[in-house]
Coordinates of C-alpha atoms in Angstrom, one line a residue:
Chain A
M1 CA 67.4 100.4 -7.4
Y2 CA 67.8 101.1 -3.7
G3 CA 68.5 104.4 -2.0
A4 CA 70.4 104.8 1.3
I5 CA 71.0 107.7 3.7
E6 CA 73.7 107.6 6.4
A7 CA 72.7 110.6 8.4
G8 CA 75.4 111.8 10.7
G9 CA 75.6 114.8 12.9
T10 CA 78.2 116.5 10.7
K11 CA 77.6 115.0 7.3
F12 CA 75.1 113.0 5.3
V13 CA 76.1 110.3 2.8
C14 CA 73.5 109.3 0.3
A15 CA 73.9 106.4 -2.2
V16 CA 72.0 104.4 -4.7
A17 CA 72.7 100.8 -5.5
D18 CA 71.5 98.0 -7.8
E19 CA 69.7 94.8 -6.9
N20 CA 73.1 93.3 -5.8
L21 CA 73.7 96.3 -3.5
K22 CA 76.5 97.5 -5.7
I23 CA 76.7 101.3 -5.2
T24 CA 76.5 103.1 -8.5
E25 CA 76.4 106.7 -7.2
R26 CA 76.9 108.5 -4.0
I27 CA 77.1 112.0 -2.6
S28 CA 78.3 113.5 0.7
L29 CA 76.9 116.8 2.1
P30 CA 77.2 118.8 5.3
T31 CA 74.4 118.5 7.9
T32 CA 72.9 122.0 8.2
T33 CA 69.2 122.4 8.7
P34 CA 66.6 119.7 8.0
E35 CA 65.1 121.7 5.2
E36 CA 68.4 122.6 3.5
T37 CA 69.9 119.1 3.9
L38 CA 66.8 117.2 2.9
A39 CA 66.4 119.4 -0.2
Q40 CA 69.8 118.2 -1.4
V41 CA 69.0 114.6 -0.5
F42 CA 65.8 114.8 -2.5
E43 CA 67.5 116.5 -5.5
F44 CA 69.9 113.5 -5.5
F45 CA 67.3 110.7 -5.2
D46 CA 64.8 112.4 -7.6
R47 CA 67.1 111.3 -10.4
F48 CA 66.5 107.6 -9.8
D49 CA 63.6 105.2 -9.9
L50 CA 63.9 103.8 -6.3
E51 CA 62.1 100.7 -4.9
A52 CA 62.9 101.4 -1.3
I53 CA 65.1 103.7 0.9
G54 CA 67.0 102.8 4.1
I55 CA 68.0 105.4 6.7
G56 CA 70.6 105.1 9.5
S57 CA 70.3 108.3 11.5
F58 CA 72.1 110.1 14.2
G59 CA 70.0 110.5 17.3
P60 CA 68.5 109.9 19.7
I61 CA 65.7 108.8 17.4
D62 CA 62.4 107.1 18.0
T63 CA 62.3 103.6 16.6
T64 CA 59.3 102.3 18.5
I65 CA 56.7 101.3 16.0
G66 CA 53.3 102.7 17.0
S67 CA 54.8 105.6 19.0
P68 CA 53.4 109.0 18.1
T69 CA 56.9 110.2 17.4
Y70 CA 58.1 107.1 15.5
G71 CA 60.5 108.2 12.8
H72 CA 61.4 111.5 14.6
I73 CA 64.7 112.7 15.8
L74 CA 64.2 113.4 19.5
S75 CA 65.9 115.9 21.8
T76 CA 69.4 116.6 20.4
P77 CA 71.9 119.4 20.9
K78 CA 71.6 120.1 17.2
L79 CA 68.5 122.1 17.8
A80 CA 67.3 122.5 14.2
W81 CA 66.8 118.7 14.1
A82 CA 65.1 118.3 17.5
N83 CA 61.7 116.7 17.1
Y84 CA 62.1 116.7 13.3
D85 CA 60.0 114.0 11.6
F86 CA 62.8 112.7 9.4
L87 CA 61.1 109.5 8.3
G88 CA 57.9 111.3 7.6
A89 CA 59.6 113.8 5.4
V90 CA 61.2 111.1 3.3
K91 CA 58.0 109.0 3.1
S92 CA 55.9 111.9 2.0
R93 CA 58.4 112.7 -0.8
Y94 CA 58.6 109.1 -2.1
N95 CA 55.7 106.7 -1.9
I96 CA 57.9 103.6 -1.3
P97 CA 59.0 101.6 1.7
V98 CA 61.5 103.4 3.9
G99 CA 63.6 101.5 6.5
W100 CA 64.5 103.4 9.7
T101 CA 67.1 102.8 12.4
T102 CA 70.0 104.4 14.2
D103 CA 73.4 105.1 12.6
V104 CA 75.1 102.5 14.7
N105 CA 72.5 99.9 14.0
G106 CA 73.0 100.7 10.3
S107 CA 76.7 100.0 10.6
A108 CA 75.9 96.8 12.6
L109 CA 73.5 95.7 9.8
G110 CA 76.1 96.4 7.1
E111 CA 78.8 94.4 8.9
Y112 CA 76.4 91.6 9.7
G113 CA 75.1 91.3 6.1
L114 CA 78.2 91.9 4.0
G115 CA 81.2 92.5 6.4
A116 CA 82.9 91.0 9.3
G117 CA 79.7 89.4 10.7
K118 CA 78.7 87.7 7.4
G119 CA 77.5 84.1 8.0
L120 CA 77.1 84.5 11.8
D121 CA 73.9 84.7 13.8
S122 CA 74.8 87.1 16.6
I123 CA 77.2 90.0 16.5
L124 CA 77.9 93.2 18.3
Y125 CA 79.1 96.3 16.5
L126 CA 80.6 99.0 18.7
T127 CA 81.5 102.5 17.4
V128 CA 84.1 104.4 19.5
G129 CA 84.3 108.0 18.3
T130 CA 82.9 111.3 19.6
G131 CA 80.4 109.1 21.4
I132 CA 80.2 105.3 22.0
G133 CA 77.3 103.3 20.7
G134 CA 76.5 99.7 20.1
G135 CA 74.3 97.7 17.7
A136 CA 73.5 94.0 18.3
I137 CA 72.1 91.5 16.0
I138 CA 70.8 88.5 18.0
D139 CA 69.8 85.3 16.2
G140 CA 69.6 87.2 12.9
K141 CA 67.4 90.1 14.3
L142 CA 68.5 93.6 15.0
R143 CA 67.8 94.5 18.6
E144 CA 66.4 98.0 18.8
G145 CA 66.7 100.5 21.7
L146 CA 70.2 99.7 22.9
E147 CA 72.4 102.4 24.5
M148 CA 75.3 100.3 25.6
G149 CA 77.8 103.1 25.3
H150 CA 76.5 104.4 28.6
I151 CA 77.1 101.3 30.9
L152 CA 78.8 102.0 34.2
L153 CA 82.3 100.5 34.8
K154 CA 84.9 99.9 37.3
K155 CA 87.3 102.8 37.4
H156 CA 90.9 102.3 36.5
A157 CA 93.1 102.5 39.6
L158 CA 95.2 105.3 38.1
D159 CA 92.4 107.3 36.5
D160 CA 91.3 110.4 38.4
F161 CA 89.4 111.8 35.4
S162 CA 85.7 112.2 36.3
G163 CA 84.4 111.6 32.8
T164 CA 82.7 113.8 30.2
C165 CA 79.1 112.3 30.0
P166 CA 76.6 115.0 30.9
Y167 CA 74.3 112.3 32.2
H168 CA 76.6 109.8 34.0
G169 CA 80.0 111.4 34.2
G170 CA 82.1 108.3 34.2
C171 CA 80.1 105.8 32.1
L172 CA 81.9 104.1 29.2
E173 CA 81.3 107.0 26.9
G174 CA 82.3 109.5 29.5
L175 CA 85.6 107.7 30.2
A176 CA 86.6 106.3 26.8
A177 CA 85.0 108.3 23.8
G178 CA 87.3 110.6 21.9
P179 CA 86.5 113.7 24.0
A180 CA 87.4 111.9 27.2
I181 CA 90.9 111.0 25.8
G182 CA 91.3 114.6 24.8
E183 CA 90.3 116.1 28.1
R184 CA 92.2 113.6 30.2
Y185 CA 95.5 114.3 28.5
G186 CA 94.9 117.9 27.3
I187 CA 95.7 116.9 23.7
K188 CA 93.7 115.2 21.0
G189 CA 94.0 111.4 20.9
A190 CA 95.1 111.5 17.2
E191 CA 98.1 113.6 18.3
L192 CA 99.2 111.4 21.2
G193 CA 101.2 108.9 19.2
P194 CA 100.7 105.2 19.3
E195 CA 103.1 104.6 22.2
H196 CA 101.3 106.9 24.6
E197 CA 100.0 105.3 27.9
A198 CA 96.5 106.7 27.0
W199 CA 95.9 103.7 24.8
D200 CA 96.5 101.3 27.7
M201 CA 93.9 103.2 29.7
E202 CA 91.6 103.2 26.7
A203 CA 92.0 99.5 26.2
Y204 CA 91.3 98.9 29.9
Y205 CA 87.8 100.5 29.6
L206 CA 87.0 99.0 26.2
G207 CA 88.2 95.5 27.3
Q208 CA 86.0 95.8 30.4
A209 CA 83.0 96.9 28.4
L210 CA 83.5 94.0 26.0
M211 CA 83.7 91.6 29.0
N212 CA 80.3 92.9 30.2
Y213 CA 78.8 92.7 26.8
V214 CA 80.1 89.1 26.3
L215 CA 78.6 88.0 29.6
T216 CA 75.3 89.8 28.9
L217 CA 74.8 89.1 25.2
N218 CA 77.1 86.3 24.1
P219 CA 77.8 87.5 20.6
Q220 CA 79.9 85.4 18.2
R221 CA 82.0 88.3 17.1
I222 CA 82.6 91.9 18.2
I223 CA 83.4 94.5 15.6
L224 CA 85.0 97.8 16.8
G225 CA 84.6 100.8 14.5
G226 CA 84.6 104.6 14.8
G227 CA 87.3 107.2 14.8
V228 CA 89.1 106.1 17.9
M229 CA 89.5 102.6 16.6
K230 CA 91.6 103.9 13.7
Q231 CA 94.3 103.7 16.3
S232 CA 95.0 100.1 15.2
Q233 CA 97.4 99.6 18.2
L234 CA 94.2 99.4 20.3
F235 CA 93.1 96.1 18.9
P236 CA 95.8 93.8 20.5
K237 CA 95.5 95.8 23.7
V238 CA 91.7 95.5 24.0
R239 CA 91.9 91.8 23.3
H240 CA 94.5 91.4 26.0
E241 CA 92.5 93.4 28.6
L242 CA 89.3 91.4 27.8
E243 CA 91.2 88.1 28.4
L244 CA 92.9 89.5 31.5
L245 CA 89.7 90.8 33.1
M246 CA 87.7 87.6 32.3
Q247 CA 90.2 85.5 34.3
G248 CA 89.3 82.4 32.4
Y249 CA 85.8 82.4 33.8
I250 CA 84.3 81.5 30.4
N251 CA 86.1 80.1 27.4
L252 CA 86.6 83.0 25.0
P253 CA 87.0 82.2 21.3
D254 CA 90.2 82.9 19.4
L255 CA 90.5 86.6 20.3
N256 CA 92.1 87.6 16.9
T257 CA 88.9 86.6 15.1
F258 CA 86.6 87.5 18.0
V259 CA 87.4 91.2 18.3
V260 CA 88.0 92.7 14.9
P261 CA 87.8 96.0 12.9
P262 CA 84.9 96.5 10.4
A263 CA 85.5 94.6 7.1
L264 CA 83.6 97.4 5.3
G265 CA 85.7 100.2 6.8
D266 CA 83.8 103.5 6.5
D267 CA 81.2 101.9 4.2
A268 CA 79.6 99.9 7.0
G269 CA 76.9 102.5 7.6
I270 CA 75.8 103.2 4.0
T271 CA 75.9 99.4 3.3
G272 CA 73.6 98.8 6.2
A273 CA 71.2 101.5 5.1
L274 CA 71.1 99.8 1.7
L275 CA 70.3 96.4 3.3
L276 CA 67.6 98.1 5.4
A277 CA 66.1 99.4 2.1
K278 CA 66.2 95.9 0.6
N279 CA 64.6 94.4 3.7
S280 CA 61.9 97.0 4.0
K281 CA 60.3 96.0 0.7
Chain B
M1 CA 52.5 63.6 31.0
Y2 CA 55.7 65.7 31.3
G3 CA 58.6 65.3 33.7
A4 CA 60.8 68.1 35.1
I5 CA 64.0 68.2 37.1
E6 CA 65.1 71.4 38.9
A7 CA 68.7 70.3 39.7
G8 CA 70.2 72.5 42.4
G9 CA 73.5 72.2 44.1
T10 CA 71.9 71.3 47.5
K11 CA 68.6 69.8 46.4
F12 CA 66.8 68.3 43.4
V13 CA 63.1 68.9 42.8
C14 CA 61.3 66.5 40.4
A15 CA 57.7 66.9 39.2
V16 CA 55.3 65.4 36.7
A17 CA 52.5 67.4 35.2
D18 CA 49.6 66.9 32.7
E19 CA 49.3 68.4 29.2
N20 CA 48.2 71.8 30.8
L21 CA 51.4 71.7 32.9
K22 CA 49.4 71.3 36.1
I23 CA 51.7 69.5 38.5
T24 CA 50.2 66.3 39.8
E25 CA 53.2 65.0 41.9
R26 CA 56.5 66.2 43.1
I27 CA 59.4 65.2 45.2
S28 CA 62.4 67.0 46.7
L29 CA 65.7 65.2 47.5
P30 CA 69.2 66.2 48.6
T31 CA 71.9 66.5 46.0
T32 CA 74.5 63.8 47.0
T33 CA 76.4 61.8 44.3
P34 CA 75.2 61.6 40.7
E35 CA 74.5 57.8 41.1
E36 CA 72.6 58.1 44.3
T37 CA 70.6 61.2 43.3
L38 CA 69.7 60.0 39.8
A39 CA 68.7 56.6 41.2
Q40 CA 66.0 58.4 43.3
V41 CA 65.0 60.5 40.3
F42 CA 64.6 57.5 38.1
E43 CA 62.6 55.7 40.8
F44 CA 60.2 58.6 40.8
F45 CA 59.9 59.0 37.1
D46 CA 59.6 55.2 36.4
R47 CA 56.1 55.3 37.8
F48 CA 54.8 57.5 35.0
D49 CA 54.4 57.3 31.3
L50 CA 56.3 60.4 30.3
E51 CA 56.3 62.1 26.8
A52 CA 59.3 64.3 27.5
I53 CA 61.5 65.6 30.3
G54 CA 63.0 69.0 31.0
I55 CA 66.1 69.7 33.1
G56 CA 67.2 73.0 34.6
S57 CA 70.6 72.2 36.1
F58 CA 73.2 73.9 38.4
G59 CA 76.4 74.4 36.6
P60 CA 78.5 75.4 34.9
I61 CA 77.0 73.1 32.2
D62 CA 77.6 72.6 28.5
T63 CA 74.6 73.8 26.5
T64 CA 76.4 74.1 23.1
I65 CA 74.7 71.7 20.7
G66 CA 77.4 69.7 18.9
S67 CA 80.0 70.1 21.6
P68 CA 81.6 66.8 22.7
T69 CA 80.6 67.6 26.3
Y70 CA 77.1 68.8 25.5
G71 CA 74.8 67.8 28.3
H72 CA 77.6 67.5 30.8
I73 CA 78.2 69.3 34.1
L74 CA 81.6 71.0 33.7
S75 CA 84.1 71.9 36.3
T76 CA 82.3 72.4 39.6
P77 CA 83.4 72.6 43.2
K78 CA 80.9 69.7 43.8
L79 CA 83.6 67.2 42.6
A80 CA 81.3 64.2 42.3
W81 CA 79.4 66.0 39.6
A82 CA 82.3 67.4 37.7
N83 CA 82.3 66.2 34.1
Y84 CA 79.2 64.1 34.7
D85 CA 77.0 63.4 31.6
F86 CA 73.7 64.4 33.2
L87 CA 71.7 64.7 30.0
G88 CA 73.2 61.4 28.7
A89 CA 72.2 59.6 31.9
V90 CA 68.6 60.7 31.6
K91 CA 68.4 60.1 27.9
S92 CA 69.7 56.6 28.2
R93 CA 67.2 55.7 30.9
Y94 CA 64.2 57.1 29.0
N95 CA 63.9 57.0 25.2
I96 CA 62.1 60.3 25.0
P97 CA 63.0 64.0 24.2
V98 CA 64.9 65.7 27.0
G99 CA 65.2 69.5 27.2
W100 CA 68.4 70.8 28.8
T101 CA 69.4 74.2 30.1
T102 CA 70.8 76.0 33.2
D103 CA 68.8 76.4 36.4
V104 CA 68.5 80.1 36.0
N105 CA 67.4 79.7 32.4
G106 CA 64.8 77.3 33.7
S107 CA 63.4 79.9 36.0
A108 CA 63.5 82.5 33.2
L109 CA 61.5 80.2 31.0
G110 CA 59.0 79.5 33.8
E111 CA 58.4 83.2 34.5
Y112 CA 58.3 84.0 30.7
G113 CA 55.8 81.3 29.9
L114 CA 53.5 81.3 32.9
G115 CA 54.7 84.0 35.4
A116 CA 55.6 87.7 35.5
G117 CA 56.8 87.6 31.9
K118 CA 53.7 86.1 30.4
G119 CA 52.6 87.8 27.1
L120 CA 55.9 89.7 26.7
D121 CA 58.6 89.1 24.1
S122 CA 61.8 89.9 25.9
I123 CA 62.5 89.6 29.6
L124 CA 65.4 89.2 32.0
Y125 CA 65.3 87.0 35.0
L126 CA 68.0 87.6 37.6
T127 CA 68.6 85.3 40.6
V128 CA 70.4 86.8 43.6
G129 CA 71.4 84.2 46.1
T130 CA 74.6 82.3 46.9
G131 CA 75.6 83.4 43.4
I132 CA 74.1 85.7 40.8
G133 CA 72.9 84.5 37.4
G134 CA 70.7 85.9 34.7
G135 CA 68.6 84.3 32.0
A136 CA 67.3 86.3 29.1
I137 CA 64.5 85.6 26.6
I138 CA 64.9 87.9 23.6
D139 CA 62.1 88.0 21.0
G140 CA 60.7 84.8 22.4
K141 CA 63.9 82.9 22.3
L142 CA 66.1 81.8 25.3
R143 CA 69.6 83.2 24.9
E144 CA 72.1 80.5 25.9
G145 CA 75.6 81.1 27.3
L146 CA 75.0 84.2 29.4
E147 CA 76.9 84.7 32.7
M148 CA 75.7 88.2 33.5
G149 CA 76.3 87.8 37.3
H150 CA 80.0 88.4 36.7
I151 CA 79.8 91.9 35.0
L152 CA 82.2 94.5 36.4
L153 CA 80.8 97.5 38.1
K154 CA 81.6 100.9 39.5
K155 CA 82.5 100.6 43.2
H156 CA 80.3 102.3 45.8
A157 CA 82.2 105.3 47.2
L158 CA 81.8 103.9 50.8
D159 CA 82.5 100.3 50.0
D160 CA 86.0 99.0 50.9
F161 CA 85.1 95.4 50.6
S162 CA 87.2 93.7 47.8
G163 CA 84.6 91.1 46.8
T164 CA 84.2 87.3 47.1
C165 CA 84.4 86.1 43.5
P166 CA 87.4 83.8 43.1
Y167 CA 87.7 84.9 39.5
H168 CA 87.0 88.6 39.5
G169 CA 86.9 89.7 43.1
G170 CA 84.6 92.6 42.9
C171 CA 82.3 91.7 40.0
L172 CA 78.5 91.9 40.6
E173 CA 78.4 88.4 42.2
G174 CA 81.5 89.2 44.3
L175 CA 80.0 92.4 45.7
A176 CA 76.3 91.6 45.9
A177 CA 75.6 87.9 46.2
G178 CA 74.6 86.5 49.6
P179 CA 78.2 85.6 50.7
A180 CA 79.4 89.1 49.9
I181 CA 76.7 90.6 52.2
G182 CA 77.7 88.2 55.0
E183 CA 81.4 88.9 54.7
R184 CA 81.1 92.6 54.4
Y185 CA 79.1 93.0 57.6
G186 CA 80.3 89.8 59.4
I187 CA 76.7 88.6 59.9
K188 CA 74.3 86.8 57.6
G189 CA 72.1 89.0 55.5
A190 CA 69.0 87.4 56.8
E191 CA 69.9 88.4 60.3
L192 CA 70.7 92.1 59.5
G193 CA 67.1 93.3 59.7
P194 CA 65.3 95.3 57.0
E195 CA 66.5 98.7 58.2
H196 CA 70.2 97.9 57.9
E197 CA 72.4 100.1 55.6
A198 CA 73.5 96.9 53.9
W199 CA 70.4 96.9 51.8
D200 CA 71.2 100.4 50.4
M201 CA 74.6 99.2 49.4
E202 CA 73.0 96.0 47.9
A203 CA 70.5 98.1 46.0
Y204 CA 73.2 100.3 44.6
Y205 CA 75.0 97.3 43.0
L206 CA 71.8 95.7 41.8
G207 CA 70.4 99.0 40.4
Q208 CA 73.7 99.6 38.6
A209 CA 73.7 96.0 37.2
L210 CA 70.1 96.6 36.0
M211 CA 71.1 99.8 34.3
N212 CA 73.8 98.0 32.4
Y213 CA 71.5 95.2 31.4
V214 CA 68.7 97.6 30.3
L215 CA 71.2 99.5 28.1
T216 CA 72.7 96.3 26.6
L217 CA 69.6 94.1 26.2
N218 CA 66.5 96.3 26.4
P219 CA 64.2 93.9 28.2
Q220 CA 60.5 94.7 28.7
R221 CA 60.5 93.5 32.3
I222 CA 63.1 92.4 34.8
I223 CA 62.3 89.7 37.3
L224 CA 64.4 89.5 40.5
G225 CA 64.4 86.2 42.3
G226 CA 66.7 84.1 44.6
G227 CA 67.2 84.1 48.3
V228 CA 68.5 87.6 48.7
M229 CA 65.4 89.0 47.0
K230 CA 63.2 87.6 49.7
Q231 CA 64.3 90.8 51.5
S232 CA 61.3 92.6 49.9
Q233 CA 62.5 96.0 51.1
L234 CA 65.1 95.7 48.3
F235 CA 62.6 96.2 45.5
P236 CA 61.8 99.9 46.0
K237 CA 65.5 100.6 46.7
V238 CA 66.7 98.8 43.6
R239 CA 64.1 100.7 41.5
H240 CA 65.2 103.9 43.0
E241 CA 68.9 103.3 42.3
L242 CA 68.2 102.3 38.7
E243 CA 66.3 105.5 38.1
L244 CA 68.9 107.6 39.9
L245 CA 71.9 106.1 38.1
M246 CA 70.2 106.3 34.7
Q247 CA 69.8 110.1 35.1
G248 CA 66.9 110.2 32.6
Y249 CA 69.2 109.2 29.7
I250 CA 66.5 106.8 28.5
N251 CA 62.8 106.7 29.3
L252 CA 62.3 103.9 31.7
P253 CA 58.9 102.2 31.9
D254 CA 56.8 102.4 35.1
L255 CA 59.4 101.0 37.5
N256 CA 56.8 99.2 39.7
T257 CA 55.9 96.9 36.8
F258 CA 59.3 97.0 35.2
V259 CA 61.3 95.5 38.2
V260 CA 59.2 92.8 39.9
P261 CA 59.5 89.6 42.0
P262 CA 58.8 86.2 40.4
A263 CA 55.0 85.6 40.0
L264 CA 55.6 81.9 40.4
G265 CA 57.8 82.3 43.6
D266 CA 59.9 79.3 44.2
D267 CA 58.1 77.3 41.5
A268 CA 59.7 79.3 38.6
G269 CA 62.4 76.7 38.1
I270 CA 60.3 73.6 38.1
T271 CA 57.7 75.3 35.9
G272 CA 60.4 76.3 33.4
A273 CA 61.7 72.7 33.3
L274 CA 58.1 71.5 32.5
L275 CA 57.9 74.1 29.7
L276 CA 61.3 72.9 28.4
A277 CA 59.9 69.3 28.4
K278 CA 56.8 70.4 26.4
N279 CA 58.9 72.4 23.9
S280 CA 61.4 69.6 23.4
K281 CA 58.8 67.3 21.8

C-alpha cells in the first residue's frame, strides 16, 4: 500500500491506496503545529503496512537534493512551520522511501498521470486560489523550482489596482489571485456573481500569463485549478483572451482542449502524492 | 567529417569539421534566393565526404516531426524563402542524416555543448538583435517550439513608446529589440554611446524578461547574445534589474556567473549546427 500527504496551509489530507492507486481510506485534519498535526498523520499511517509515502507540501519548501535544508519548509508566515524538517520527520518515523515536492507540483503530477494530462508528454498545471502557482511536466519529467505565479505582466488599461503581492505588488499573483479580486472590488470574488466585470479583468491577466507560459514552455495542455477557477465562466473568457493577445503569432491548438479544468477535481493533489510515493520506490 | 549551416536572413555560414568538431573550413555567403544560395552551399559541401549535416535556420520554420511541412521555412517577409522545403533540398542532395532546428536553438546547442553552458543540465540562450528569440535546453534536451521573445511585459513608467512588433506592439521584442531602440530614440542603438539612458530602459525590459523566464523555466544559466548585447555595459545593468525586480522572492545564484555573454561569441550558431550534425547520426 502507498501513503500520501497533501499538506496545505489550512488542512492536511492523508490517504492510503492499493497498488492500482485506488484510495481505500483517507482523513482530513486542520493544519495546526507540526507536532500536533504530524502526530495525527502518524496515528493514521501507523495502521497500515506502507511501501512508500508521497508528500505534496505548502511552502516555500526546499526541493534541492543535496541542500542542507532539503525536505524543510522554509520561511513561511505560518511561523510554527518555518524551518521545520517535514521530510525528515516522516522519514524518521517510517523507514521507507518518501517522495517530496510542492503542493502544486503534486497536483500537476496527479493530472499528468491520471487526469487531464494523461498520455501527454508536457503539461502545465496552474492553481489560482489564495495564491497562484504553477507546476510543469516537460518531456515526462517534473520541473522543480518554478514560481511562475510571480511573473510580471502588462497592466490592464482600466486597472488602477496596485496589487497585493508583498514582494512584487502587481505580479500575476498580486493582480489575479483571490485576495486581489477581493481587494479590487471590496467584496469576495465568490460573491460577485458570474456576470460581474471582475471576471473579464481576471481573464485578461490569466490569458496573458498563459500566453507567456506557452511562448516560454510550449506545453501540450494547460490545466487550470484552484478556488478561483471554480468560477467556470472564466474558462471561455481565458481562452478568448489568450487567443486575442497572441494575435495569431503562433498556431494555438483547439482552445477547448488546450485550456481545461482538472479532470481529478479536488483529488489532483492527493493523487499526485500517491504517484510520487509509487515513483519513489 | 560533419557539415553545418547557420542560415541567417542576411547571410549563410557553412562549415565542415572533424570528429572533434574542430572547424577545418568555412564560407560565408549572402542570403539571396533559395536556388542561388543553396547552389553555393552545395558547391562547398560537395568537396567533402560528410557523415551528417546540421542546420540552424532563420524562420519561422516547421520543426514538428510528422507535420506535412516539417523542414520547411514557413511564412516569412523574405518571400523567396516562404514555404521553401529547406531540409528536403539538403536531404535530396546528400543521402546522409540532416539535423534541423531554428537559428537560436542552434546557438543554444552550441553554448550548451561547448560554450558557457558546458557541463550544465538546463540553460537558456537569448539573442537580442533585430528580433529577440530564446532557446532552452531542459535536462539536457532542446525544447522545440519556443517563441519567448514575444512575451508581454509590464511597461516602464517613463516609456511612452508603443512598440514595433507587428503582432503584439509592446511585447519584449517590440520594446527591446534593436529596431525598438532605434525608433524610440530616433538614432541607431550602436550610435547612442554607452552612457545613454537608453541602456537603462533596455536593461529594465531584459531584466524583467529574465525574471519571468527564471520563474517559468528555472535555468541554471542564462546566456545573452545577439547584436544588442555587444553593448557590454548592458550586462551589469540587466543583472541589477533582475535582482531588483525579483525582490528576493527566490534565491538567485551569483549573478555574474548566472547571466553571461556567449563563450563562443559569434561561433555559437555554427558550433551548434555541428553538434546537431553529430547528434543526428
